[in-house]
Short mmCIF file of C-alpha atoms and ligand atoms in Angstrom, two decimals:
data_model
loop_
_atom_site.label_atom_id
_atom_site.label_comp_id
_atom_site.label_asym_id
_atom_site.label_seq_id
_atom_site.Cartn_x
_atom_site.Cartn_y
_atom_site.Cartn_z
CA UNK Z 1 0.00 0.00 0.00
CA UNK Z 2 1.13 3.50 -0.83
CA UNK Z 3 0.52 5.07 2.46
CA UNK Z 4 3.17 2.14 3.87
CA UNK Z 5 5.91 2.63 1.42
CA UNK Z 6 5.59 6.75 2.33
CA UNK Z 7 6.33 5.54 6.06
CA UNK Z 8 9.31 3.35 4.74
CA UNK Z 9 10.30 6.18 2.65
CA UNK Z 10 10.13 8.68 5.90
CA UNK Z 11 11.33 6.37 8.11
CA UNK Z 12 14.84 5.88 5.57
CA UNK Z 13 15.37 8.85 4.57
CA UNK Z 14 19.13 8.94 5.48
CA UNK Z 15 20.08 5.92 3.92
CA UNK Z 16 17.89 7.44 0.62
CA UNK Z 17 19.68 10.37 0.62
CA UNK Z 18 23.20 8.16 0.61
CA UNK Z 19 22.60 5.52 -1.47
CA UNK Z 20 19.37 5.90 -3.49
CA UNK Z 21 20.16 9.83 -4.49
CA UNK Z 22 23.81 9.72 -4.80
CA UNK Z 23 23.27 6.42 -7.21
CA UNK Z 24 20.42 7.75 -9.48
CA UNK Z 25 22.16 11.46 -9.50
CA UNK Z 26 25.67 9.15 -11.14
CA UNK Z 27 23.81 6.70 -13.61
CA UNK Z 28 21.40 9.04 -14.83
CA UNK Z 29 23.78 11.01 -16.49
CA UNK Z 30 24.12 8.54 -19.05
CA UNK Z 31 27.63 6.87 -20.31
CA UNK Z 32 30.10 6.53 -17.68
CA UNK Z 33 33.37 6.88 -17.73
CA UNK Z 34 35.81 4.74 -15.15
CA UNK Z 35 35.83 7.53 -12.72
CA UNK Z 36 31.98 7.30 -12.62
CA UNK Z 37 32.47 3.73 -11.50
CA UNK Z 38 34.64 4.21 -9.19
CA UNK Z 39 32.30 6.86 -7.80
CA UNK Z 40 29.76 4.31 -8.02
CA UNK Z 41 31.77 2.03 -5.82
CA UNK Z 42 32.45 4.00 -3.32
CA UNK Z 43 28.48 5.06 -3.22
CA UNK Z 44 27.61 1.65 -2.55
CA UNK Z 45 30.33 0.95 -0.34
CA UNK Z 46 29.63 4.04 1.99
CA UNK Z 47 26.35 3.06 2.77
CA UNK Z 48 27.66 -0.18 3.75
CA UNK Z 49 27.16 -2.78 1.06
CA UNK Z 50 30.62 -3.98 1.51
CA UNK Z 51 33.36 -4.85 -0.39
CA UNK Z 52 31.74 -8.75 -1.94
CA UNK Z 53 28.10 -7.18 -2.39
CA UNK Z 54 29.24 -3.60 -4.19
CA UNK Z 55 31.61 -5.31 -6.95
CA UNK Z 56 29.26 -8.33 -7.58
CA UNK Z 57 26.76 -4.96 -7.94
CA UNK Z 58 28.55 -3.17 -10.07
CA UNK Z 59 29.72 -5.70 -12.58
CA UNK Z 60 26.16 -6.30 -13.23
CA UNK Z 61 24.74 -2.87 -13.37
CA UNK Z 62 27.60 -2.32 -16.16
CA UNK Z 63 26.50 -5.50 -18.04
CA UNK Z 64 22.88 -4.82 -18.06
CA UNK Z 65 23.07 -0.96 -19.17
CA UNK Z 66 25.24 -1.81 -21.30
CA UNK Z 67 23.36 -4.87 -22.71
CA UNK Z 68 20.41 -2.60 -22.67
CA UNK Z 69 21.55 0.63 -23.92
CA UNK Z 70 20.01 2.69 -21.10
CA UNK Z 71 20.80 6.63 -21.92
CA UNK Z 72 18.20 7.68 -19.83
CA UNK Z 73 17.93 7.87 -16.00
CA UNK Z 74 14.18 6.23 -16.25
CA UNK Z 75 15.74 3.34 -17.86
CA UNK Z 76 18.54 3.75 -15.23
CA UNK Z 77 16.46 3.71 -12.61
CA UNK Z 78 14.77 0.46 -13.58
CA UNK Z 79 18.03 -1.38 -14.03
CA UNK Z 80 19.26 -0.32 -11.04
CA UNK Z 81 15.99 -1.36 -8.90
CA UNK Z 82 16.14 -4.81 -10.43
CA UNK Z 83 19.76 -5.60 -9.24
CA UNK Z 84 19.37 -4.21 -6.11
CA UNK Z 85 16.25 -6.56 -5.88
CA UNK Z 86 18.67 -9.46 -7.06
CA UNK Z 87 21.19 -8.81 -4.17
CA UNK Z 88 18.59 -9.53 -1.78
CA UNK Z 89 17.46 -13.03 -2.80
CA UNK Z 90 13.73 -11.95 -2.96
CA UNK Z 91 12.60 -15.62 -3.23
CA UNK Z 92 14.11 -16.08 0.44
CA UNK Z 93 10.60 -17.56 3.14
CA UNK Z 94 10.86 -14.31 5.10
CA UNK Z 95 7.48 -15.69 7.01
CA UNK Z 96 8.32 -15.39 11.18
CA UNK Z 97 7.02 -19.09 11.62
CA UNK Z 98 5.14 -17.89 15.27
CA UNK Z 99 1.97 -19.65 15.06
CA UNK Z 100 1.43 -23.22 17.45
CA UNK Z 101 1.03 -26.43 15.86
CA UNK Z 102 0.05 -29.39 17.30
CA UNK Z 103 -1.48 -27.98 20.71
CA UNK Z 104 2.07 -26.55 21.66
CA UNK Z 105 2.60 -23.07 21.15
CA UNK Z 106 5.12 -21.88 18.79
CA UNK Z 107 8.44 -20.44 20.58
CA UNK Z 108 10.81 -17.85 19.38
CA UNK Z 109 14.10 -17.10 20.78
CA UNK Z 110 15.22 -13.39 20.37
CA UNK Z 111 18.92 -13.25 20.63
CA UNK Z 112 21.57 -10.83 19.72
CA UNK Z 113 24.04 -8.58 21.88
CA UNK Z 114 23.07 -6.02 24.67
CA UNK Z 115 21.99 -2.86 23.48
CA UNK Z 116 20.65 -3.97 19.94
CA UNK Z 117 17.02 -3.64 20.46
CA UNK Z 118 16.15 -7.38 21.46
CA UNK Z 119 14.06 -6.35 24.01
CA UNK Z 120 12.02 -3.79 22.04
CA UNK Z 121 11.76 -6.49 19.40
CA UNK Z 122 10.38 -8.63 21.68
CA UNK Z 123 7.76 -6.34 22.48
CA UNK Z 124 7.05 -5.13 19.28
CA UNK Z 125 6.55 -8.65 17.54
CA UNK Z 126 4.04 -9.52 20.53
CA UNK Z 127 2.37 -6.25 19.71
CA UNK Z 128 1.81 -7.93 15.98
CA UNK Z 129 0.80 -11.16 16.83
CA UNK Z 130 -1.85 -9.92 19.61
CA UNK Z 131 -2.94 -8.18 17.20
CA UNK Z 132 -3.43 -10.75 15.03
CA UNK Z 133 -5.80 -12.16 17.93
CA UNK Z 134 -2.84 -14.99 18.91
CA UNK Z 135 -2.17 -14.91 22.77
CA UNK Z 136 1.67 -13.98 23.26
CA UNK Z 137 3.35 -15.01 26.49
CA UNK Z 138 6.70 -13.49 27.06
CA UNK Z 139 9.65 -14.55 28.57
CA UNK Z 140 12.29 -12.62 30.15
CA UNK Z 141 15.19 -15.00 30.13
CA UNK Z 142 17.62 -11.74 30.25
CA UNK Z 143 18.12 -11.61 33.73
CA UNK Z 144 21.30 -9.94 33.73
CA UNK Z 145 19.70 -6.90 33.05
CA UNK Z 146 17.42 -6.27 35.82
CA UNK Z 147 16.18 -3.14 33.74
CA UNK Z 148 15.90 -5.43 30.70
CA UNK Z 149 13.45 -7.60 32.96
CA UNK Z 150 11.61 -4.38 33.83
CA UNK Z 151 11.50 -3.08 30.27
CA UNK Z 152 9.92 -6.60 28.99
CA UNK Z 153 7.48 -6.43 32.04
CA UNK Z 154 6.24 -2.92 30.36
CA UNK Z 155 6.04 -3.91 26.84
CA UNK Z 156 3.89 -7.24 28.06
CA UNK Z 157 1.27 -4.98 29.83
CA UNK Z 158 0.99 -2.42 27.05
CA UNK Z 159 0.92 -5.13 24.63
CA UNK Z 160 -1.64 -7.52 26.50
CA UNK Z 161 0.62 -10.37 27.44
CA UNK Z 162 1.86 -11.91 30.30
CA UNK Z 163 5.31 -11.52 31.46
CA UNK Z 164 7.33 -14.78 32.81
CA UNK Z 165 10.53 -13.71 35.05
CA UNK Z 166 12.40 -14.70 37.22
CA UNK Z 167 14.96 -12.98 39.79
CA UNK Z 168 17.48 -11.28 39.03
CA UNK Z 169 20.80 -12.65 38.27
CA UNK Z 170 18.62 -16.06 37.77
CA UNK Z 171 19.86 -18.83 35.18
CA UNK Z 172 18.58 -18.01 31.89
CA UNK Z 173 17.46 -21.51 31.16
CA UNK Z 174 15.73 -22.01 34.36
CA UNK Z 175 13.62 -18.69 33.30
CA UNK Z 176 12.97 -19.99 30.02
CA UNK Z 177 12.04 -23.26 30.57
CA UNK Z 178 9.11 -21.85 33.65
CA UNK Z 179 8.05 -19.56 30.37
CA UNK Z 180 7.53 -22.60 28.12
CA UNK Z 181 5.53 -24.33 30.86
CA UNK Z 182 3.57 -21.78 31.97
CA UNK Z 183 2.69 -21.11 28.15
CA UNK Z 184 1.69 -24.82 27.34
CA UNK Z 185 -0.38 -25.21 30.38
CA UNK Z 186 -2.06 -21.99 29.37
CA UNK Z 187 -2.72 -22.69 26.34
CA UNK Z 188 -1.22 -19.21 24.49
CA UNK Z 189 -0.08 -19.52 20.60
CA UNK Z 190 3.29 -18.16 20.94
CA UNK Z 191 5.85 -17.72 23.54
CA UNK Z 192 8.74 -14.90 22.79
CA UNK Z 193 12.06 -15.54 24.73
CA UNK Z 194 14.22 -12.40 25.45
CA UNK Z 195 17.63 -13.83 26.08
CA UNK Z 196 20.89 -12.31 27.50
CA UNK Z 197 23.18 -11.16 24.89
CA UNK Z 198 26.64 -11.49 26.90
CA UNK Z 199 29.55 -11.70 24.13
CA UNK Z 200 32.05 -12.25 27.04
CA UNK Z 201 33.56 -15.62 25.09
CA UNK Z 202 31.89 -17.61 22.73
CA UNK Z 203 32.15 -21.12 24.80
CA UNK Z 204 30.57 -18.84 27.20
CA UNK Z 205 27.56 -17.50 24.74
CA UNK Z 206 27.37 -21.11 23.60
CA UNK Z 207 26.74 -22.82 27.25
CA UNK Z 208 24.01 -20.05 27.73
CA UNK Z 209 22.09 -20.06 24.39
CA UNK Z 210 22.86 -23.54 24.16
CA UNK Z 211 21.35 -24.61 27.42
CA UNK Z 212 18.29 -22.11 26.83
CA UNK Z 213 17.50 -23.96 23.88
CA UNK Z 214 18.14 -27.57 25.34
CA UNK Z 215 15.45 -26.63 28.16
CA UNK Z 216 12.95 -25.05 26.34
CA UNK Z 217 13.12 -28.18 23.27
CA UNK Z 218 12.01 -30.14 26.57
CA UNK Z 219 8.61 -29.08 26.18
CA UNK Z 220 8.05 -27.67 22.51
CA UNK Z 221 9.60 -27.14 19.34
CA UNK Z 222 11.82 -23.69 18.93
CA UNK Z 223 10.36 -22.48 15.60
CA UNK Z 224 12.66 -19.58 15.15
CA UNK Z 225 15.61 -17.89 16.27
CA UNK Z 226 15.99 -14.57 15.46
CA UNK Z 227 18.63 -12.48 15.52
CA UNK Z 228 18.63 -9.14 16.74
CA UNK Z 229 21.35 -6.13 14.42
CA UNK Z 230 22.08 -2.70 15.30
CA UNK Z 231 22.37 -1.29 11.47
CA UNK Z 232 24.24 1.40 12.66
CA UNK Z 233 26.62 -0.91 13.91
CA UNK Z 234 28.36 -1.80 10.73
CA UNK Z 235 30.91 -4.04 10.74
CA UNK Z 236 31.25 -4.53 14.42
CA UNK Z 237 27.51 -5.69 14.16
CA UNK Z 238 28.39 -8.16 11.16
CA UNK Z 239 31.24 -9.45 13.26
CA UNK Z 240 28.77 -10.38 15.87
CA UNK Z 241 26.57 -11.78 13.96
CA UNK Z 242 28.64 -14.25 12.69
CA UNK Z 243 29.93 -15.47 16.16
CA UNK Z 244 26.03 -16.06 17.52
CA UNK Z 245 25.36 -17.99 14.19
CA UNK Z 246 27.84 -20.24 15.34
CA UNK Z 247 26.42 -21.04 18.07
CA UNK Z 248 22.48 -21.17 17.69
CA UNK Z 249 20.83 -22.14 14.32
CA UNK Z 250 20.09 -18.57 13.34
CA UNK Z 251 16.20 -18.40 10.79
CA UNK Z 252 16.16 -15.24 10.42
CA UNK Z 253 17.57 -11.76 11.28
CA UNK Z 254 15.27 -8.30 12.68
CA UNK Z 255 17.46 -5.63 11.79
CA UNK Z 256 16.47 -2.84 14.26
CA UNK Z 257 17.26 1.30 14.19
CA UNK Z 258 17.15 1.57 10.13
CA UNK Z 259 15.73 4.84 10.56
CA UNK Z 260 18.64 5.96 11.90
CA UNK Z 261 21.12 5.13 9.77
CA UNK Z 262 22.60 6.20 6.28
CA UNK Z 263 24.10 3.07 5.97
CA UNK Z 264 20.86 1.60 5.06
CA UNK Z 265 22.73 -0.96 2.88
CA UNK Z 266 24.31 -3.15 5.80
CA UNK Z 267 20.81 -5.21 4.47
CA UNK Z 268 22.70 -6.22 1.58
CA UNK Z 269 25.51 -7.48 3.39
CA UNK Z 270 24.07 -9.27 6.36
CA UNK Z 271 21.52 -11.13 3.88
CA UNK Z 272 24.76 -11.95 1.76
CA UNK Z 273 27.40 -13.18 4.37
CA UNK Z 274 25.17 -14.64 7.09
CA UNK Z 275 23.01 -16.49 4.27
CA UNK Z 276 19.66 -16.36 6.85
CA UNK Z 277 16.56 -14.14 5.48
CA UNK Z 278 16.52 -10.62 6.87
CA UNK Z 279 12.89 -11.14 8.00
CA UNK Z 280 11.85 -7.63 9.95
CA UNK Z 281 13.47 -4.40 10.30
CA UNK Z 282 13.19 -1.91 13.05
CA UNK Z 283 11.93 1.37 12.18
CA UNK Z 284 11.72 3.25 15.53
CA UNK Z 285 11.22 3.26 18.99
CA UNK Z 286 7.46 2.38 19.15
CA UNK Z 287 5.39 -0.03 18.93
CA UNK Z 288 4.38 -0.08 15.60
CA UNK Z 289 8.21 0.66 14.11
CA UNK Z 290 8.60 -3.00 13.47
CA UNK Z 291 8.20 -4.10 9.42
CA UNK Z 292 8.06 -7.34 7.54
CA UNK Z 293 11.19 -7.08 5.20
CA UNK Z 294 9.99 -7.32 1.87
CA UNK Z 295 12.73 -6.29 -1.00
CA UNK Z 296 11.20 -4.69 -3.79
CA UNK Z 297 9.56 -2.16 -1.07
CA UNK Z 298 12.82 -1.72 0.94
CA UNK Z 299 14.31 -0.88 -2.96
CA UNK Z 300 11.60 1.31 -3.64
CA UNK Z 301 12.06 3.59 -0.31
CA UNK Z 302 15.77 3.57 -1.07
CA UNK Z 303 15.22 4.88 -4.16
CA UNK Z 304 12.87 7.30 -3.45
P1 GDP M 401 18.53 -4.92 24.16
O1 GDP M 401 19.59 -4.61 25.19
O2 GDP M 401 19.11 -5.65 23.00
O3 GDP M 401 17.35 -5.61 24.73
O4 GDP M 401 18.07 -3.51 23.56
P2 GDP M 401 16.77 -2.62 23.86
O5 GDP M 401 15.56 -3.28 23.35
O6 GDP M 401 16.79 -2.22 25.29
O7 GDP M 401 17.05 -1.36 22.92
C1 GDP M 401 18.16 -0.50 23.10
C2 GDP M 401 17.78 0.92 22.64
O8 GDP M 401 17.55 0.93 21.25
C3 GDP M 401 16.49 1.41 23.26
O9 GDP M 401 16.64 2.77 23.57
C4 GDP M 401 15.45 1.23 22.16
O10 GDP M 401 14.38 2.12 22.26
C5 GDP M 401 16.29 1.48 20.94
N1 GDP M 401 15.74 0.83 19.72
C6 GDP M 401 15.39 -0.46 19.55
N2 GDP M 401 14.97 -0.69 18.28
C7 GDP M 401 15.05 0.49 17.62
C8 GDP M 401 14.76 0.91 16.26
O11 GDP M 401 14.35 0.15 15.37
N3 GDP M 401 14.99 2.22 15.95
C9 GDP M 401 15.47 3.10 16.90
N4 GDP M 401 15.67 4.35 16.52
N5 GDP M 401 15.75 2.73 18.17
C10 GDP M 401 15.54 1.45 18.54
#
């Protein structure tokens, strides 16, 4: 819907000034010489496409204007939406796989490092499925973090779901698995697990998520694990990334604080070198700031 992709459009407008702009403003203007490219290049790899993603880009922008004869920046335009479409695997299942089956309710682990936005993602997901009319339990298996425990508690009364916790300083598994029970024996359609995003060592991250996941597979089925990236993070973020999908069987990725950003291309690269569907991005603080990634659309805001 139109009024959606304006939102997108608002919500991205530093990453469309970077990337969609600068790009259209270069291949618009018709032939290019090798300097062109090279400005090109460094467009893409500004707004953080990285190195891989921007050359496989630009080798086949070149080949398809050229193949095409595009002098015009309509016929620019359209070239240059369709690649960027390409890069992002649009026939990826980007489908958050939260509804029960079988009498259990469906569980999602939310995991990612402190500070990324799990918990807000946690709260903002519940917001869309109770919405939905599905009965969301959550559980707040981040009990490092008293405030993170506090913050969860909030979210699950403004959203309309109940809030599992346990004490502070708690073991995360012990947390999780009492949120898994409680939501069987209630009966609710989905429970969301905020977990503790301690990078201290990755045997350490790998006892903790591992164990969660152990517990909670006691009782039902983890549907997905999503994974929780700071776009504004860059590289740092990426490097995270990759250590966590070491250790837990990553689905999907939420990419959170887009809207803040003018490296709105870090998309390109965490689809690319982590291989898992980016499935929702975070637009915003609030509760309705959480989108369903879908390509084209994403292309379409960038490009203005
Ligand atoms: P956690 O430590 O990973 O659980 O992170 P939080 O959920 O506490 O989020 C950290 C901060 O990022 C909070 O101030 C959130 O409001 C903010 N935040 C989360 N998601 C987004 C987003 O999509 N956009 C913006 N601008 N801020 C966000």
């Amino acid at each position: 819907p139109a009024g959606r992709l304006e939102r997108l459009r608002g919500r991205l407008s530093r990453s469309r000034s970077a990337l969609g702009q600068g790009l259209l403003g270069l291949l618009g203007a018709g032939d290019l010489d090798e300097d062109s490219w090279e400005e090109v290049e460094d467009t893409l790899l500004l707004a953080d496409l990285g190195g891989a993603t921007t050359t496989e880009i630009v080798e086949r922008l070149r080949e398809r204007l050229a193949s095409r004869a595009v002098r015009d920046a309509e016929g620019a335009r359209a070239v240059l939406r369709d690649v960027l479409i390409d890069a992002l695997h649009p026939d990826m299942d980007r489908s958050v796989r939260a509804l029960p089956h079988q009498g259990a309710p469906a569980v999602v682990l939310i995991v990612g490092v402190n500070g990324t936005g799990k918990t807000t993602t946690v709260g903002k997901l519940a917001r869309v499925l109770v919405a939905e009319g599905h009965k969301v339990l959550l559980g707040a298996a981040d009990t490092f973090r008293a405030a993170a425990v506090e913050q969860l508690t909030t979210w699950g009364e403004r959203v309309g779901a109940e809030t599992v916790r346990g004490r502070e300083g708690a073991d995360p598994a012990a947390v999780a698995f009492d949120a898994v029970k409680r939501g069987v024996e209630s009966g609710v359609d989905a429970v969301l697990l905020d977990t503790a995003g301690r990078l201290h060592t990755k045997t350490g991250l790998m006892d903790e998520l591992g164990k969660v996941k152990r517990v909670v597979e006691k009782q039902a089925e983890v549907d997905e694990v999503l994974l929780v990236l700071d776009a504004t993070t860059g590289q740092n973020g990426l490097t995270q990334a990759r250590v966590f999908s070491e250790v837990v069987d990553v689905t999907g990725i939420v990419l959170t604080k887009l809207d803040g950003t003018a490296k709105g291309g870090i998309v390109f690269q965490v689809q690319r070198e982590l291989g898992v569907p980016v499935k929702l991005v975070g637009l915003g603080e609030g509760a309705d700031d959480l989108a369903p990634f879908e390509p084209a659309a994403f292309v379409d805001a960038l490009l203005g």
